[in-house]
Coordinates of C-alpha atoms in Angstrom, one line a residue:
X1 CA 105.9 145.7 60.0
X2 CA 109.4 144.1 61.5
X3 CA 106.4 142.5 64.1
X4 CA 105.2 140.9 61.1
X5 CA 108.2 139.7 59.4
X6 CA 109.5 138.3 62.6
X7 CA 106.2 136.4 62.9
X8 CA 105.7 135.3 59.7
X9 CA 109.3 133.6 59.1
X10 CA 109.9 132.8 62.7
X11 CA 106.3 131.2 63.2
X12 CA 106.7 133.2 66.9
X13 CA 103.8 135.1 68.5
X14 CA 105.0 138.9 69.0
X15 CA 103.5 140.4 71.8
X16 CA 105.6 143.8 72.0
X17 CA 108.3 145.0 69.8
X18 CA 110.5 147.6 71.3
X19 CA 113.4 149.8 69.8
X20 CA 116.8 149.7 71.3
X21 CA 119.1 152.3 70.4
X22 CA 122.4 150.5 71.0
X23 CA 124.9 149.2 68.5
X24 CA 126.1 150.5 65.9
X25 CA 125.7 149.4 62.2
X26 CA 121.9 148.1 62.3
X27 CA 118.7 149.1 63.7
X28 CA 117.6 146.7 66.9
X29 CA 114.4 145.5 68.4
X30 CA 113.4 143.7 72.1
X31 CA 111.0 141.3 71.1
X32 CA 108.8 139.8 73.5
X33 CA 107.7 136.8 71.9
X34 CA 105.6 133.1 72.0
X35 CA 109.3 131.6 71.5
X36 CA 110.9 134.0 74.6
X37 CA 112.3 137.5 74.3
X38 CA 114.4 137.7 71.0
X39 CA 116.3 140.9 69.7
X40 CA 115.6 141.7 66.1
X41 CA 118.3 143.4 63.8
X42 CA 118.0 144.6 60.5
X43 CA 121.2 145.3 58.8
X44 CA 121.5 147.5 55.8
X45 CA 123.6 145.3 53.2
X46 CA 124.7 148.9 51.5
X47 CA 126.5 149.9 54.3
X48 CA 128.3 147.2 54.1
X49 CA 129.0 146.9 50.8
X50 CA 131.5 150.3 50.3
X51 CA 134.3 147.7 49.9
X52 CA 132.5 144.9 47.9
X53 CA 132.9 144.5 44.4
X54 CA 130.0 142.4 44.4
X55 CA 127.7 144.8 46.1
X56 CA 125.0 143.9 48.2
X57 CA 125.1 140.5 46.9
X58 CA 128.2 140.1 48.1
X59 CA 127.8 141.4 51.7
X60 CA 124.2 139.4 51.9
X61 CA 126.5 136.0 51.1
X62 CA 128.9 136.9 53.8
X63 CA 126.8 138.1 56.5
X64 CA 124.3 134.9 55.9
X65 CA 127.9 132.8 56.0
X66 CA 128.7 134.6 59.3
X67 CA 125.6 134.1 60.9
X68 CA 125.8 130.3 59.8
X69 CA 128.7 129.8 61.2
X70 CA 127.8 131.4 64.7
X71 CA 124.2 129.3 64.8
X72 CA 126.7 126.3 64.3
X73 CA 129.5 127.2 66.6
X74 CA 126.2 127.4 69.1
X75 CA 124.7 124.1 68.2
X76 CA 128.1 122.2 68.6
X77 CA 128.2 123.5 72.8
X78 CA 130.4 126.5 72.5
X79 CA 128.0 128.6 75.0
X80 CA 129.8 131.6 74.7
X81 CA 128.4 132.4 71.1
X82 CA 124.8 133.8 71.3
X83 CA 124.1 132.3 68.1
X84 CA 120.9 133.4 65.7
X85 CA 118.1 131.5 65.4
X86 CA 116.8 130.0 62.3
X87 CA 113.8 130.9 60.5
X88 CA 111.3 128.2 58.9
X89 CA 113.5 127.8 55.7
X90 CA 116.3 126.4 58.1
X91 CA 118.3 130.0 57.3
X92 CA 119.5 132.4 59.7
X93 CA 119.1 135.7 57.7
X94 CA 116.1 136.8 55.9
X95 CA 116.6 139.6 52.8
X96 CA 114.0 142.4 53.0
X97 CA 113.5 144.7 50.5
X98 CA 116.5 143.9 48.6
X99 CA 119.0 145.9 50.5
X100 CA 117.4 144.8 54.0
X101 CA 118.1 141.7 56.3
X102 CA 116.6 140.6 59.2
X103 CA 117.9 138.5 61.8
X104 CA 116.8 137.1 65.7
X105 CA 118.9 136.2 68.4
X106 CA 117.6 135.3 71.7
X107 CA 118.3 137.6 74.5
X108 CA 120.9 137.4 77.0
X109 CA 120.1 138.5 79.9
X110 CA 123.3 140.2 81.8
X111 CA 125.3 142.8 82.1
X112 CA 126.9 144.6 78.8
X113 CA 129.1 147.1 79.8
X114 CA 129.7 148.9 76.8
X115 CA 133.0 149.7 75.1
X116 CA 136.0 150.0 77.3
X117 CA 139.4 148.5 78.6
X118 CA 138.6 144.5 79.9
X119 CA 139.7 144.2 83.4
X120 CA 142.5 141.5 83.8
X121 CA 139.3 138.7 84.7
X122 CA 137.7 139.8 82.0
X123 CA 140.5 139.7 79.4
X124 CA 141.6 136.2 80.7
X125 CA 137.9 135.1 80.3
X126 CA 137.6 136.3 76.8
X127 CA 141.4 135.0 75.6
X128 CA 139.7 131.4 77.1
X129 CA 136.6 131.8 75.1
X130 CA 138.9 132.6 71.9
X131 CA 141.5 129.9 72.3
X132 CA 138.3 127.3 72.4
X133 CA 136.9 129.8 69.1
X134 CA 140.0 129.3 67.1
X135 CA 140.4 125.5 67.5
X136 CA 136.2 125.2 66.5
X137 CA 135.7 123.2 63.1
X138 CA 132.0 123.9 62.5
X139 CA 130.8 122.2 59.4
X140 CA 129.6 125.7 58.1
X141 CA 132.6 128.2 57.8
X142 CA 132.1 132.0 57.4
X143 CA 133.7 133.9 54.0
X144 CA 137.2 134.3 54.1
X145 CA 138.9 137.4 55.2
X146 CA 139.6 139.3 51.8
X147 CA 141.7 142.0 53.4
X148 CA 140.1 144.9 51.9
X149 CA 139.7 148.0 54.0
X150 CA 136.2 149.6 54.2
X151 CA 135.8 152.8 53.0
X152 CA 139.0 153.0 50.5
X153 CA 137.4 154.0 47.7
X154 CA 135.9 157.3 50.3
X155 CA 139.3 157.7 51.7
X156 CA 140.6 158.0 47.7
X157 CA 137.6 160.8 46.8
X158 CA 138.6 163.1 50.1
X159 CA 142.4 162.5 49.4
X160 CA 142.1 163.7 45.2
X161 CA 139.6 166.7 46.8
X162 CA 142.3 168.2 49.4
X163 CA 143.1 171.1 47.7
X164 CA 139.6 172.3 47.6
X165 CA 137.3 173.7 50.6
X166 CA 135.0 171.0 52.5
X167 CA 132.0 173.4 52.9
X168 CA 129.4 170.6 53.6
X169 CA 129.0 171.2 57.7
X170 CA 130.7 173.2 60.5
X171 CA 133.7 170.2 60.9
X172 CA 134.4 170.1 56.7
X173 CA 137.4 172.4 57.2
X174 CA 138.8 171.1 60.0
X175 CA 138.5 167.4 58.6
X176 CA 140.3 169.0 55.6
X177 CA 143.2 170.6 57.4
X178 CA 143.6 167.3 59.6
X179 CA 144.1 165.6 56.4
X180 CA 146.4 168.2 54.8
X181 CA 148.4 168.4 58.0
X182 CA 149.2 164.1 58.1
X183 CA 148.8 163.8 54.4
X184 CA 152.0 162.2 54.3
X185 CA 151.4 159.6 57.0
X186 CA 147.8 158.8 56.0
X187 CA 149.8 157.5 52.7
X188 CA 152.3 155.9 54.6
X189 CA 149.9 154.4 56.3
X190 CA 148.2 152.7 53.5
X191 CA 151.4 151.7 52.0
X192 CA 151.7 149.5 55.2
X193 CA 148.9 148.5 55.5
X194 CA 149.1 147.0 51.3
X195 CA 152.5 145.6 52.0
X196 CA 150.8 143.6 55.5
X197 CA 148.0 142.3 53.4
X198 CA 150.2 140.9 51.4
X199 CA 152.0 138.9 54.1
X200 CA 148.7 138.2 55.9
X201 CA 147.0 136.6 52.5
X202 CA 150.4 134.2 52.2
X203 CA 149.2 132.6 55.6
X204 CA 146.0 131.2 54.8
X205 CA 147.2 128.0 56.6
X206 CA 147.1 129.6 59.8
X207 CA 143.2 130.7 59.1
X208 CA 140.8 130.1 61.7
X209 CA 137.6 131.1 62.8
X210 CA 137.6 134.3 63.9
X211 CA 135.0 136.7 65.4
X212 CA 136.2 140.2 64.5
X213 CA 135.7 142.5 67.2
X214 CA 135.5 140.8 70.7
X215 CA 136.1 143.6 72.6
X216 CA 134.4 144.8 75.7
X217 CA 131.3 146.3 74.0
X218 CA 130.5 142.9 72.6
X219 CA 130.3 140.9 75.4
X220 CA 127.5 140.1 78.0
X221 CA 128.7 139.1 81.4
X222 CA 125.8 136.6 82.7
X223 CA 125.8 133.9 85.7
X224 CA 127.7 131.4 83.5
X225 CA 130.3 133.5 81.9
X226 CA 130.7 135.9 79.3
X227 CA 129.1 135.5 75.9
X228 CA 129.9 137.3 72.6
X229 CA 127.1 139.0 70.8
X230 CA 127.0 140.7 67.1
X231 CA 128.6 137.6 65.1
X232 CA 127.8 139.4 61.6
X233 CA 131.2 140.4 62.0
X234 CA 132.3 136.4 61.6
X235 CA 135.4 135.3 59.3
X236 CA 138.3 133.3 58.2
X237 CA 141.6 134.7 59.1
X238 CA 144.3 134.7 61.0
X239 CA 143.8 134.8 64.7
X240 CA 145.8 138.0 65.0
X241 CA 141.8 139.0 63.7
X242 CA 141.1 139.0 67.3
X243 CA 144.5 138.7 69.3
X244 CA 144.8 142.8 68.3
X245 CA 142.3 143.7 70.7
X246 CA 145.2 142.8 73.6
X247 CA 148.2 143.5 71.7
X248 CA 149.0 146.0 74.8
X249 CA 148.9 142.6 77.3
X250 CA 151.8 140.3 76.2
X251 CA 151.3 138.3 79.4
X252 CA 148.4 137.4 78.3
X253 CA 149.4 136.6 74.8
X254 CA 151.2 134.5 76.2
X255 CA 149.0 132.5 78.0
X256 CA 146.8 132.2 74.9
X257 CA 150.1 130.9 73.2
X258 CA 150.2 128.1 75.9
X259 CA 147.0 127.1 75.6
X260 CA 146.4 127.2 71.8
X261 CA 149.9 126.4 70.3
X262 CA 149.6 129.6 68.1
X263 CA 152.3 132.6 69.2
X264 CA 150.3 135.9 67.6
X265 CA 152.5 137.3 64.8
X266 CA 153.7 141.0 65.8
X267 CA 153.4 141.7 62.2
X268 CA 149.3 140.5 62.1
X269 CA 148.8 141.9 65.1
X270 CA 149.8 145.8 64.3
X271 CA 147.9 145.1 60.0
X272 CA 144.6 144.5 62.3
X273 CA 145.2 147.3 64.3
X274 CA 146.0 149.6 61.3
X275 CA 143.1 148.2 59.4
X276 CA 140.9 149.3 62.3
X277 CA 142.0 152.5 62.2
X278 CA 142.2 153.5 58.9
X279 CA 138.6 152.1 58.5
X280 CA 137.4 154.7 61.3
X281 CA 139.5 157.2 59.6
X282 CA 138.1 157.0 56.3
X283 CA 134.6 156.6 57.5
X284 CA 134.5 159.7 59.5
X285 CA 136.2 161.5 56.9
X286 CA 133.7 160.9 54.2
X287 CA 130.9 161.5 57.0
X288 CA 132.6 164.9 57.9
X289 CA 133.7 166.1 54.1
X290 CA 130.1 165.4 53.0
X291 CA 126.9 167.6 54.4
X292 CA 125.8 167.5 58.3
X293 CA 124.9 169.4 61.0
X294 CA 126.3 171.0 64.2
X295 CA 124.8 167.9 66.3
X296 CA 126.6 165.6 68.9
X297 CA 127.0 162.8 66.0
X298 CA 129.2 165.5 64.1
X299 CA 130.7 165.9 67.7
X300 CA 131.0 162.1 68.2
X301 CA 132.7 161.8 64.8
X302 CA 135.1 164.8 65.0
X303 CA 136.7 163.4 68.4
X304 CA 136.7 159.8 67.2
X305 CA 138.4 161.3 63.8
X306 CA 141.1 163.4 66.0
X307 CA 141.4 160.1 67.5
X308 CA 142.2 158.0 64.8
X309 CA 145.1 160.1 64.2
X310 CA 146.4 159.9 67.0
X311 CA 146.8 156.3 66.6
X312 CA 148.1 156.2 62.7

């Protein structure tokens, strides 16, 4: 069936269609194709839509917005953006199903070395790539960042239930007594983190294109230099959007601050880091107060919730 889609708005030949189980967020395919190999995602716009007042609607408009923007920043010789390709209606998203949508991206071929710390060439490569990504001007610009922190309204429903057991897996009750144990900083937290988006939204003239997450795990290293994959993630903001990722180098904030003009905002810097975090705690929260199994995802999410607070 994807072998079909692809095909049929792609006008490509598919020869083989394999899973890849990498990523996170979407399902993935290595296409070989007529056209080259190609890796297929298919995002599901209701995972992305816990924070969207305008459901999937909303979250189709962005992610088509962000993919726009990234076939764009491609087209205009920014060779570090593995920009999607565009379908037969000139678009670089196709909806599926309603709550479905199907993208294609050519393959890089190189190294990915999944998440991790960048080494200092590394780093300095990707801070290069993102002064050039900052000063970009492509005719199509993705949505604007709205601030809003995914999985609130999740966060809200295990907060009001705190007082009551989480029975729905083997990690409920230890979720629950994380929570009950740093209830006082998980609200402190989110007072923070309302009284930084309100200074972040007041600085809409220092917006630029941003990518979201350019850390480690989303970059290729090939023979012409890194390249940034997974652009759904694509918005107008402030450049602190991707400066957090090496808040813990200030020599090389610097050296971005030579070479772009812009000195990354301490204040920015810490409301992206806190967003992050907060995101990944409420996420695994509602994954761990709700019903699963004694499997390593529970495992995965358990340490990566321990994690989080660690880090509040």
């Amino acid at each position: 069936m994807i072998a079909g889609l692809v095909a049929a708005h792609w006008a490509v030949r598919v020869t083989s269609l394999e899973y890849a189980p990498i990523g996170a967020g979407g399902h993935h395919w290595w296409a070989a194709t007529s056209a080259g190999d190609l890796f297929v995602t298919v995002d599901d716009l209701t995972a992305r839509s816990q924070a969207d007042h305008g459901g999937t609607d909303g979250a189709f408009d962005r992610l088509a917005a962000a993919f726009g923007t990234a076939r764009q920043l491609d087209d205009d010789g920014l060779e570090f953006v593995a920009g999607p390709l565009v379908d037969m209606d000139g678009s670089t998203v196709v909806r599926w199903r309603n709550r479905l949508v199907v993208s294609v991206t050519p393959r890089v071929h190189g190294m990915q070395h999944g998440w991790g710390a960048f080494d200092e060439r590394e780093r300095d490569e990707m801070l290069g790539c993102l002064v050039r990504l900052h000063a970009a001007h492509p005719k199509q610009e993705p949505a604007r960042d709205d601030f809003e922190l995914q999985g609130r309204a999740a966060l809200k429903r295990a907060i009001s239930s705190r007082e009551h057991e989480w029975n729905g897996g083997p990690y409920g009750e230890a979720t629950r007594q994380l929570l009950l144990g740093r209830y006082d900083d998980v609200v402190d937290a989110l007072r923070r983190f309302g009284e930084a988006t309100a200074a972040a939204t007041a600085q809409q003239h220092r917006f630029v294109v941003t990518h979201g997450e350019p850390h480690r795990g989303n970059v290729i290293a090939t023979a012409n230099g890194p390249v940034l994959v997974d652009w759904d993630t694509c918005r107008l903001a402030p450049p602190e959007r991707d400066l957090w990722w090496f808040r813990d180098a200030p020599d090389a904030l610097a050296t971005y601050e030579e070479a772009s003009g812009c000195a990354a905002d301490a204040a920015m810097l810490e409301l992206y880091r806190l967003r992050w975090t907060l995101t990944d705690l409420a996420l695994y929260t509602d994954e761990l107060r709700g019903a699963h199994l004694d499997d390593d995802d529970s495992e995965l999410a358990w340490d990566a919730l321990v994690e989080c607070y660690t880090t509040l």
